[in-house]
Amino acid sequence: MRPVVAIVGRPNVGKSTLFNRLARRRIAIVDDTPGVTRDRKEAEAVLGGRDVTLVDTAGLEEAPPETVAGKMMAGSARAVDLADLVLLVVDGREGLTPADRHFATWLRRTGKPAILVANKAEGRAGEGGYYDAFALGFGEPVAVSAEHGEGLGELHDRVREALGAAPEVAEAAEGEAGSERPLRLAVVGRPNAGKSTLVNRLIGEERLLTGPEPGITRDAIALPWRDAEGRLVRLVDTAGLRRRARVTEKLEKLSTAATIAALREAEVVVLVLDALAPLEAQDIAIATLAEREGRALVLALNKWDLVPVKARNDRRRAIADRLSTGFAQLKGVPVVPLSALSGAGVDKLMPAVWKAYEAWNSRVPTGALNRWFATAIERHPPPLVDGRRLKLRYITQVKARPPSFVVFGTRTGKLPDDYVRYLLNGLREALGLEGVPIRLTLRSSRNPYVEGE
Ligand code: GDP
Ligand code: GDP
């Protein structure tokens, strides 16, 4: 049986938009029950690598019963009843309303597994609602933008955790690897950068554990293998999409689709660069996308064999300089020169990948974090704004994968961007988080963990 995933929430939070974004194929509903069920929309979708039935309850909130609360609940109740997992959607832009709290309380009482989704979280505007949403008691909200397609990778991760692997995949993994948690890796890059050559070099037929497993999308598959250290890796491959790209004219568009699919499925992304033409616009676009999706990044500087030995030092330095001056968010991203063709340097890639994975997963102890914070604001105090100094009180890590921090203080909305960058860069260096996208948000003193404040 396919698991059923229901999308619920008050009107206008973006349920339908999310449904349309995730849906693959609509299912026609033949159901004679009068009233609410008539409007229920269902679709097939692949969420977190599972084939699921997705149910949209938008519009059901408007169904008959008399009180406001009753109206909302009546339609959704049946959908929730039938669901294995519920996505409770709130508006990350507008913040919580009494209707959201009511919905959350009701949902909690049903005891259904639920994931809290803070929608409309594109850009900074979403952040207030995102942190408020902690107060609903469903744990870490997933910040997404259904309209712009952002943050979906993380939503897939959470669904994967909630539903577990598909039975046949779980069985295969059980047989081969016990309950070991594999690292999900994607190899992406421009056409001809050497992705296929690198994947073949990395995996080699003999180390492939089982056949391909389904991924998030129909076109992404995952190849399980063990690296030289014997650690389990699932390599995300979008070969299907690439192959299709070759036979159509829309190569650009499809290879972008393949890249996005791979990024969403992966935890760490290896971006393959051509050492003779590194960091072209398309490379930067992919790196930026990885950052936006919250994935850890490692750059493989491929075709190093074609760079004359005496030019190599200069070439490496030029790339590091370009990264740190041109693209602040990519500063310190690990760069591994290698030749996929000859195999030289390829053994350095996976250690760099695992290091990035550990940093991406890391939780910094609160004590160490605040010691760093105290030193950082002492060394370079926040500026005066309107003649008064901004106060920054403390910092806390709210989640990992990627590491996300909140700084609490007063009038933090006035803190200039360059000061935020100063904190971000300091965090990255002091805590060894190079190559990892870090989220840093600011909150004025109100405590987001206490409801009703
Ligand atoms: P529903 O009533 O919960 O199904 O909400 P809809 O999906 O109909 O969306 C309500 C409104 O929010 C529409 O105007 C959407 O365009 C808008 N919306 C949905 N998702 C997003 C998003 O991610 N960002 C922004 N800014 N607006 C969104
Ligand atoms: P993809 O399109 O990114 O999958 O790239 P391919 O793996 O198909 O490689 C494109 C071309 O670059 C092929 O002709 C490869 O033989 C060549 N190539 C890949 N890696 C290297 C390398 O490390 N050194 C050299 N000299 N050529 C390479």
PDB file of N, CA, C and O in Angstrom, residues 40-93:
ATOM      1  N   ARG A  40     -12.217  16.598  -2.445  1.00  0.00           N
ATOM      2  CA  ARG A  40     -10.865  16.191  -2.082  1.00  0.00           C
ATOM      3  C   ARG A  40     -10.026  15.951  -3.331  1.00  0.00           C
ATOM      4  O   ARG A  40     -10.466  15.291  -4.259  1.00  0.00           O
ATOM      5  N   LYS A  41      -8.829  16.495  -3.335  1.00  0.00           N
ATOM      6  CA  LYS A  41      -7.953  16.319  -4.492  1.00  0.00           C
ATOM      7  C   LYS A  41      -6.836  15.365  -4.110  1.00  0.00           C
ATOM      8  O   LYS A  41      -6.220  15.514  -3.063  1.00  0.00           O
ATOM      9  N   GLU A  42      -6.607  14.409  -4.974  1.00  0.00           N
ATOM     10  CA  GLU A  42      -5.535  13.457  -4.700  1.00  0.00           C
ATOM     11  C   GLU A  42      -4.598  13.364  -5.893  1.00  0.00           C
ATOM     12  O   GLU A  42      -5.000  13.585  -7.030  1.00  0.00           O
ATOM     13  N   ALA A  43      -3.365  13.003  -5.613  1.00  0.00           N
ATOM     14  CA  ALA A  43      -2.393  12.831  -6.686  1.00  0.00           C
ATOM     15  C   ALA A  43      -1.344  11.817  -6.263  1.00  0.00           C
ATOM     16  O   ALA A  43      -1.155  11.569  -5.079  1.00  0.00           O
ATOM     17  N   GLU A  44      -0.704  11.245  -7.262  1.00  0.00           N
ATOM     18  CA  GLU A  44       0.462  10.427  -6.974  1.00  0.00           C
ATOM     19  C   GLU A  44       1.655  11.368  -6.838  1.00  0.00           C
ATOM     20  O   GLU A  44       1.759  12.347  -7.569  1.00  0.00           O
ATOM     21  N   ALA A  45       2.529  11.031  -5.922  1.00  0.00           N
ATOM     22  CA  ALA A  45       3.735  11.841  -5.767  1.00  0.00           C
ATOM     23  C   ALA A  45       4.848  10.933  -5.263  1.00  0.00           C
ATOM     24  O   ALA A  45       4.581   9.853  -4.743  1.00  0.00           O
ATOM     25  N   VAL A  46       6.079  11.386  -5.462  1.00  0.00           N
ATOM     26  CA  VAL A  46       7.199  10.678  -4.853  1.00  0.00           C
ATOM     27  C   VAL A  46       7.772  11.628  -3.815  1.00  0.00           C
ATOM     28  O   VAL A  46       8.238  12.713  -4.130  1.00  0.00           O
ATOM     29  N   LEU A  47       7.665  11.235  -2.552  1.00  0.00           N
ATOM     30  CA  LEU A  47       8.166  12.079  -1.461  1.00  0.00           C
ATOM     31  C   LEU A  47       9.197  11.299  -0.673  1.00  0.00           C
ATOM     32  O   LEU A  47       8.913  10.189  -0.219  1.00  0.00           O
ATOM     33  N   GLY A  48      10.373  11.887  -0.527  1.00  0.00           N
ATOM     34  CA  GLY A  48      11.417  11.205   0.230  1.00  0.00           C
ATOM     35  C   GLY A  48      11.694   9.814  -0.295  1.00  0.00           C
ATOM     36  O   GLY A  48      11.939   8.891   0.463  1.00  0.00           O
ATOM     37  N   GLY A  49      11.629   9.650  -1.607  1.00  0.00           N
ATOM     38  CA  GLY A  49      11.940   8.355  -2.208  1.00  0.00           C
ATOM     39  C   GLY A  49      10.806   7.344  -2.146  1.00  0.00           C
ATOM     40  O   GLY A  49      10.962   6.214  -2.587  1.00  0.00           O
ATOM     41  N   ARG A  50       9.653   7.731  -1.605  1.00  0.00           N
ATOM     42  CA  ARG A  50       8.524   6.804  -1.535  1.00  0.00           C
ATOM     43  C   ARG A  50       7.432   7.224  -2.495  1.00  0.00           C
ATOM     44  O   ARG A  50       7.150   8.410  -2.636  1.00  0.00           O
ATOM     45  N   ASP A  51       6.790   6.253  -3.103  1.00  0.00           N
ATOM     46  CA  ASP A  51       5.577   6.554  -3.864  1.00  0.00           C
ATOM     47  C   ASP A  51       4.454   6.758  -2.868  1.00  0.00           C
ATOM     48  O   ASP A  51       4.183   5.869  -2.068  1.00  0.00           O
ATOM     49  N   VAL A  52       3.838   7.915  -2.888  1.00  0.00           N
ATOM     50  CA  VAL A  52       2.759   8.184  -1.934  1.00  0.00           C
ATOM     51  C   VAL A  52       1.517   8.710  -2.656  1.00  0.00           C
ATOM     52  O   VAL A  52       1.581   9.138  -3.806  1.00  0.00           O
ATOM     53  N   THR A  53       0.400   8.645  -1.963  1.00  0.00           N
ATOM     54  CA  THR A  53      -0.807   9.323  -2.416  1.00  0.00           C
ATOM     55  C   THR A  53      -0.895  10.621  -1.629  1.00  0.00           C
ATOM     56  O   THR A  53      -0.905  10.611  -0.402  1.00  0.00           O
ATOM     57  N   LEU A  54      -0.948  11.714  -2.363  1.00  0.00           N
ATOM     58  CA  LEU A  54      -0.964  13.022  -1.734  1.00  0.00           C
ATOM     59  C   LEU A  54      -2.399  13.540  -1.732  1.00  0.00           C
ATOM     60  O   LEU A  54      -3.079  13.470  -2.754  1.00  0.00           O
ATOM     61  N   VAL A  55      -2.856  14.044  -0.601  1.00  0.00           N
ATOM     62  CA  VAL A  55      -4.227  14.522  -0.498  1.00  0.00           C
ATOM     63  C   VAL A  55      -4.221  16.005  -0.149  1.00  0.00           C
ATOM     64  O   VAL A  55      -3.585  16.415   0.827  1.00  0.00           O
ATOM     65  N   ASP A  56      -4.906  16.782  -0.945  1.00  0.00           N
ATOM     66  CA  ASP A  56      -5.015  18.220  -0.699  1.00  0.00           C
ATOM     67  C   ASP A  56      -6.352  18.485  -0.020  1.00  0.00           C
ATOM     68  O   ASP A  56      -7.394  18.061  -0.513  1.00  0.00           O
ATOM     69  N   THR A  57      -6.352  19.188   1.086  1.00  0.00           N
ATOM     70  CA  THR A  57      -7.616  19.477   1.771  1.00  0.00           C
ATOM     71  C   THR A  57      -8.032  20.930   1.586  1.00  0.00           C
ATOM     72  O   THR A  57      -8.907  21.421   2.278  1.00  0.00           O
ATOM     73  N   ALA A  58      -7.373  21.637   0.647  1.00  0.00           N
ATOM     74  CA  ALA A  58      -7.725  23.047   0.446  1.00  0.00           C
ATOM     75  C   ALA A  58      -9.189  23.144   0.067  1.00  0.00           C
ATOM     76  O   ALA A  58      -9.693  22.355  -0.714  1.00  0.00           O
ATOM     77  N   GLY A  59      -9.858  24.125   0.609  1.00  0.00           N
ATOM     78  CA  GLY A  59     -11.278  24.291   0.298  1.00  0.00           C
ATOM     79  C   GLY A  59     -12.149  23.560   1.287  1.00  0.00           C
ATOM     80  O   GLY A  59     -13.284  23.954   1.531  1.00  0.00           O
ATOM     81  N   LEU A  60     -11.608  22.516   1.886  1.00  0.00           N
ATOM     82  CA  LEU A  60     -12.421  21.757   2.826  1.00  0.00           C
ATOM     83  C   LEU A  60     -12.698  22.569   4.082  1.00  0.00           C
ATOM     84  O   LEU A  60     -13.655  22.350   4.782  1.00  0.00           O
ATOM     85  N   GLU A  61     -11.784  23.523   4.348  1.00  0.00           N
ATOM     86  CA  GLU A  61     -11.980  24.351   5.540  1.00  0.00           C
ATOM     87  C   GLU A  61     -13.308  25.093   5.449  1.00  0.00           C
ATOM     88  O   GLU A  61     -13.870  25.499   6.442  1.00  0.00           O
ATOM     89  N   GLU A  62     -13.777  25.293   4.240  1.00  0.00           N
ATOM     90  CA  GLU A  62     -14.996  26.096   4.058  1.00  0.00           C
ATOM     91  C   GLU A  62     -16.264  25.262   4.229  1.00  0.00           C
ATOM     92  O   GLU A  62     -17.353  25.767   4.122  1.00  0.00           O
ATOM     93  N   ALA A  63     -16.100  23.967   4.453  1.00  0.00           N
ATOM     94  CA  ALA A  63     -17.269  23.086   4.519  1.00  0.00           C
ATOM     95  C   ALA A  63     -18.241  23.470   5.640  1.00  0.00           C
ATOM     96  O   ALA A  63     -17.853  24.137   6.588  1.00  0.00           O
ATOM     97  N   PRO A  64     -19.480  23.014   5.518  1.00  0.00           N
ATOM     98  CA  PRO A  64     -20.602  23.470   6.339  1.00  0.00           C
ATOM     99  C   PRO A  64     -20.386  23.776   7.840  1.00  0.00           C
ATOM    100  O   PRO A  64     -20.364  24.967   8.146  1.00  0.00           O
ATOM    101  N   PRO A  65     -20.205  22.796   8.728  1.00  0.00           N
ATOM    102  CA  PRO A  65     -20.488  23.026  10.154  1.00  0.00           C
ATOM    103  C   PRO A  65     -20.290  24.440  10.685  1.00  0.00           C
ATOM    104  O   PRO A  65     -19.545  25.225  10.124  1.00  0.00           O
ATOM    105  N   GLU A  66     -20.960  24.690  11.794  1.00  0.00           N
ATOM    106  CA  GLU A  66     -21.319  26.072  12.110  1.00  0.00           C
ATOM    107  C   GLU A  66     -20.216  26.977  12.661  1.00  0.00           C
ATOM    108  O   GLU A  66     -20.014  28.067  12.161  1.00  0.00           O
ATOM    109  N   THR A  67     -19.450  26.517  13.621  1.00  0.00           N
ATOM    110  CA  THR A  67     -18.423  27.410  14.171  1.00  0.00           C
ATOM    111  C   THR A  67     -17.241  27.500  13.214  1.00  0.00           C
ATOM    112  O   THR A  67     -17.083  26.659  12.330  1.00  0.00           O
ATOM    113  N   VAL A  68     -16.429  28.492  13.391  1.00  0.00           N
ATOM    114  CA  VAL A  68     -15.248  28.665  12.538  1.00  0.00           C
ATOM    115  C   VAL A  68     -14.359  27.431  12.656  1.00  0.00           C
ATOM    116  O   VAL A  68     -13.925  26.840  11.669  1.00  0.00           O
ATOM    117  N   ALA A  69     -14.117  27.038  13.879  1.00  0.00           N
ATOM    118  CA  ALA A  69     -13.262  25.878  14.112  1.00  0.00           C
ATOM    119  C   ALA A  69     -13.868  24.648  13.457  1.00  0.00           C
ATOM    120  O   ALA A  69     -13.189  23.921  12.735  1.00  0.00           O
ATOM    121  N   GLY A  70     -15.131  24.468  13.671  1.00  0.00           N
ATOM    122  CA  GLY A  70     -15.825  23.307  13.115  1.00  0.00           C
ATOM    123  C   GLY A  70     -15.712  23.269  11.616  1.00  0.00           C
ATOM    124  O   GLY A  70     -15.434  22.229  11.016  1.00  0.00           O
ATOM    125  N   LYS A  71     -15.861  24.411  11.014  1.00  0.00           N
ATOM    126  CA  LYS A  71     -15.753  24.521   9.558  1.00  0.00           C
ATOM    127  C   LYS A  71     -14.422  23.971   9.057  1.00  0.00           C
ATOM    128  O   LYS A  71     -14.362  23.214   8.122  1.00  0.00           O
ATOM    129  N   MET A  72     -13.381  24.407   9.727  1.00  0.00           N
ATOM    130  CA  MET A  72     -12.063  24.008   9.251  1.00  0.00           C
ATOM    131  C   MET A  72     -11.810  22.527   9.465  1.00  0.00           C
ATOM    132  O   MET A  72     -11.266  21.855   8.621  1.00  0.00           O
ATOM    133  N   MET A  73     -12.193  22.080  10.632  1.00  0.00           N
ATOM    134  CA  MET A  73     -11.855  20.713  10.986  1.00  0.00           C
ATOM    135  C   MET A  73     -12.641  19.675  10.197  1.00  0.00           C
ATOM    136  O   MET A  73     -12.115  18.650   9.820  1.00  0.00           O
ATOM    137  N   ALA A  74     -13.906  19.965   9.968  1.00  0.00           N
ATOM    138  CA  ALA A  74     -14.784  18.938   9.413  1.00  0.00           C
ATOM    139  C   ALA A  74     -14.215  18.317   8.142  1.00  0.00           C
ATOM    140  O   ALA A  74     -14.114  17.102   8.018  1.00  0.00           O
ATOM    141  N   GLY A  75     -13.812  19.186   7.227  1.00  0.00           N
ATOM    142  CA  GLY A  75     -13.324  18.672   5.962  1.00  0.00           C
ATOM    143  C   GLY A  75     -12.014  17.935   6.106  1.00  0.00           C
ATOM    144  O   GLY A  75     -11.785  16.903   5.467  1.00  0.00           O
ATOM    145  N   SER A  76     -11.168  18.466   6.944  1.00  0.00           N
ATOM    146  CA  SER A  76      -9.832  17.892   7.043  1.00  0.00           C
ATOM    147  C   SER A  76      -9.824  16.612   7.863  1.00  0.00           C
ATOM    148  O   SER A  76      -8.932  15.786   7.696  1.00  0.00           O
ATOM    149  N   ALA A  77     -10.815  16.472   8.740  1.00  0.00           N
ATOM    150  CA  ALA A  77     -10.773  15.354   9.677  1.00  0.00           C
ATOM    151  C   ALA A  77     -10.711  14.019   8.961  1.00  0.00           C
ATOM    152  O   ALA A  77      -9.921  13.147   9.314  1.00  0.00           O
ATOM    153  N   ARG A  78     -11.532  13.886   7.930  1.00  0.00           N
ATOM    154  CA  ARG A  78     -11.565  12.615   7.232  1.00  0.00           C
ATOM    155  C   ARG A  78     -10.236  12.350   6.510  1.00  0.00           C
ATOM    156  O   ARG A  78      -9.710  11.245   6.544  1.00  0.00           O
ATOM    157  N   ALA A  79      -9.708  13.392   5.892  1.00  0.00           N
ATOM    158  CA  ALA A  79      -8.430  13.247   5.191  1.00  0.00           C
ATOM    159  C   ALA A  79      -7.334  12.841   6.175  1.00  0.00           C
ATOM    160  O   ALA A  79      -6.517  11.963   5.899  1.00  0.00           O
ATOM    161  N   VAL A  80      -7.330  13.463   7.332  1.00  0.00           N
ATOM    162  CA  VAL A  80      -6.300  13.157   8.328  1.00  0.00           C
ATOM    163  C   VAL A  80      -6.483  11.738   8.837  1.00  0.00           C
ATOM    164  O   VAL A  80      -5.516  11.000   9.033  1.00  0.00           O
ATOM    165  N   ASP A  81      -7.744  11.374   9.014  1.00  0.00           N
ATOM    166  CA  ASP A  81      -8.062  10.045   9.495  1.00  0.00           C
ATOM    167  C   ASP A  81      -7.460   8.974   8.587  1.00  0.00           C
ATOM    168  O   ASP A  81      -6.954   7.956   9.044  1.00  0.00           O
ATOM    169  N   LEU A  82      -7.503   9.221   7.287  1.00  0.00           N
ATOM    170  CA  LEU A  82      -7.034   8.235   6.315  1.00  0.00           C
ATOM    171  C   LEU A  82      -5.527   8.325   6.067  1.00  0.00           C
ATOM    172  O   LEU A  82      -4.958   7.487   5.382  1.00  0.00           O
ATOM    173  N   ALA A  83      -4.918   9.357   6.614  1.00  0.00           N
ATOM    174  CA  ALA A  83      -3.511   9.603   6.264  1.00  0.00           C
ATOM    175  C   ALA A  83      -2.537   8.839   7.159  1.00  0.00           C
ATOM    176  O   ALA A  83      -2.828   8.529   8.305  1.00  0.00           O
ATOM    177  N   ASP A  84      -1.371   8.539   6.589  1.00  0.00           N
ATOM    178  CA  ASP A  84      -0.282   7.966   7.377  1.00  0.00           C
ATOM    179  C   ASP A  84       0.615   9.072   7.916  1.00  0.00           C
ATOM    180  O   ASP A  84       1.335   8.896   8.885  1.00  0.00           O
ATOM    181  N   LEU A  85       0.599  10.196   7.218  1.00  0.00           N
ATOM    182  CA  LEU A  85       1.457  11.315   7.599  1.00  0.00           C
ATOM    183  C   LEU A  85       0.730  12.601   7.200  1.00  0.00           C
ATOM    184  O   LEU A  85       0.091  12.655   6.154  1.00  0.00           O
ATOM    185  N   VAL A  86       0.862  13.631   8.051  1.00  0.00           N
ATOM    186  CA  VAL A  86       0.178  14.890   7.776  1.00  0.00           C
ATOM    187  C   VAL A  86       1.216  16.001   7.631  1.00  0.00           C
ATOM    188  O   VAL A  86       2.162  16.076   8.420  1.00  0.00           O
ATOM    189  N   LEU A  87       1.043  16.817   6.612  1.00  0.00           N
ATOM    190  CA  LEU A  87       1.854  18.034   6.498  1.00  0.00           C
ATOM    191  C   LEU A  87       0.978  19.192   6.963  1.00  0.00           C
ATOM    192  O   LEU A  87      -0.004  19.521   6.305  1.00  0.00           O
ATOM    193  N   LEU A  88       1.322  19.763   8.106  1.00  0.00           N
ATOM    194  CA  LEU A  88       0.563  20.911   8.612  1.00  0.00           C
ATOM    195  C   LEU A  88       1.248  22.180   8.099  1.00  0.00           C
ATOM    196  O   LEU A  88       2.393  22.459   8.443  1.00  0.00           O
ATOM    197  N   VAL A  89       0.538  22.913   7.261  1.00  0.00           N
ATOM    198  CA  VAL A  89       1.137  24.085   6.614  1.00  0.00           C
ATOM    199  C   VAL A  89       0.733  25.363   7.347  1.00  0.00           C
ATOM    200  O   VAL A  89      -0.443  25.548   7.679  1.00  0.00           O
ATOM    201  N   VAL A  90       1.737  26.212   7.634  1.00  0.00           N
ATOM    202  CA  VAL A  90       1.448  27.549   8.146  1.00  0.00           C
ATOM    203  C   VAL A  90       2.125  28.571   7.222  1.00  0.00           C
ATOM    204  O   VAL A  90       2.925  28.201   6.368  1.00  0.00           O
ATOM    205  N   ASP A  91       1.765  29.827   7.400  1.00  0.00           N
ATOM    206  CA  ASP A  91       2.312  30.888   6.561  1.00  0.00           C
ATOM    207  C   ASP A  91       3.530  31.480   7.271  1.00  0.00           C
ATOM    208  O   ASP A  91       3.397  32.170   8.281  1.00  0.00           O
ATOM    209  N   GLY A  92       4.727  31.183   6.748  1.00  0.00           N
ATOM    210  CA  GLY A  92       5.956  31.623   7.397  1.00  0.00           C
ATOM    211  C   GLY A  92       6.173  33.120   7.275  1.00  0.00           C
ATOM    212  O   GLY A  92       7.068  33.683   7.894  1.00  0.00           O
ATOM    213  N   ARG A  93       5.383  33.757   6.445  1.00  0.00           N
ATOM    214  CA  ARG A  93       5.535  35.178   6.190  1.00  0.00           C
ATOM    215  C   ARG A  93       4.665  35.968   7.160  1.00  0.00           C
ATOM    216  O   ARG A  93       5.089  36.943   7.768  1.00  0.00           O
TER     217      ARG A  93
END
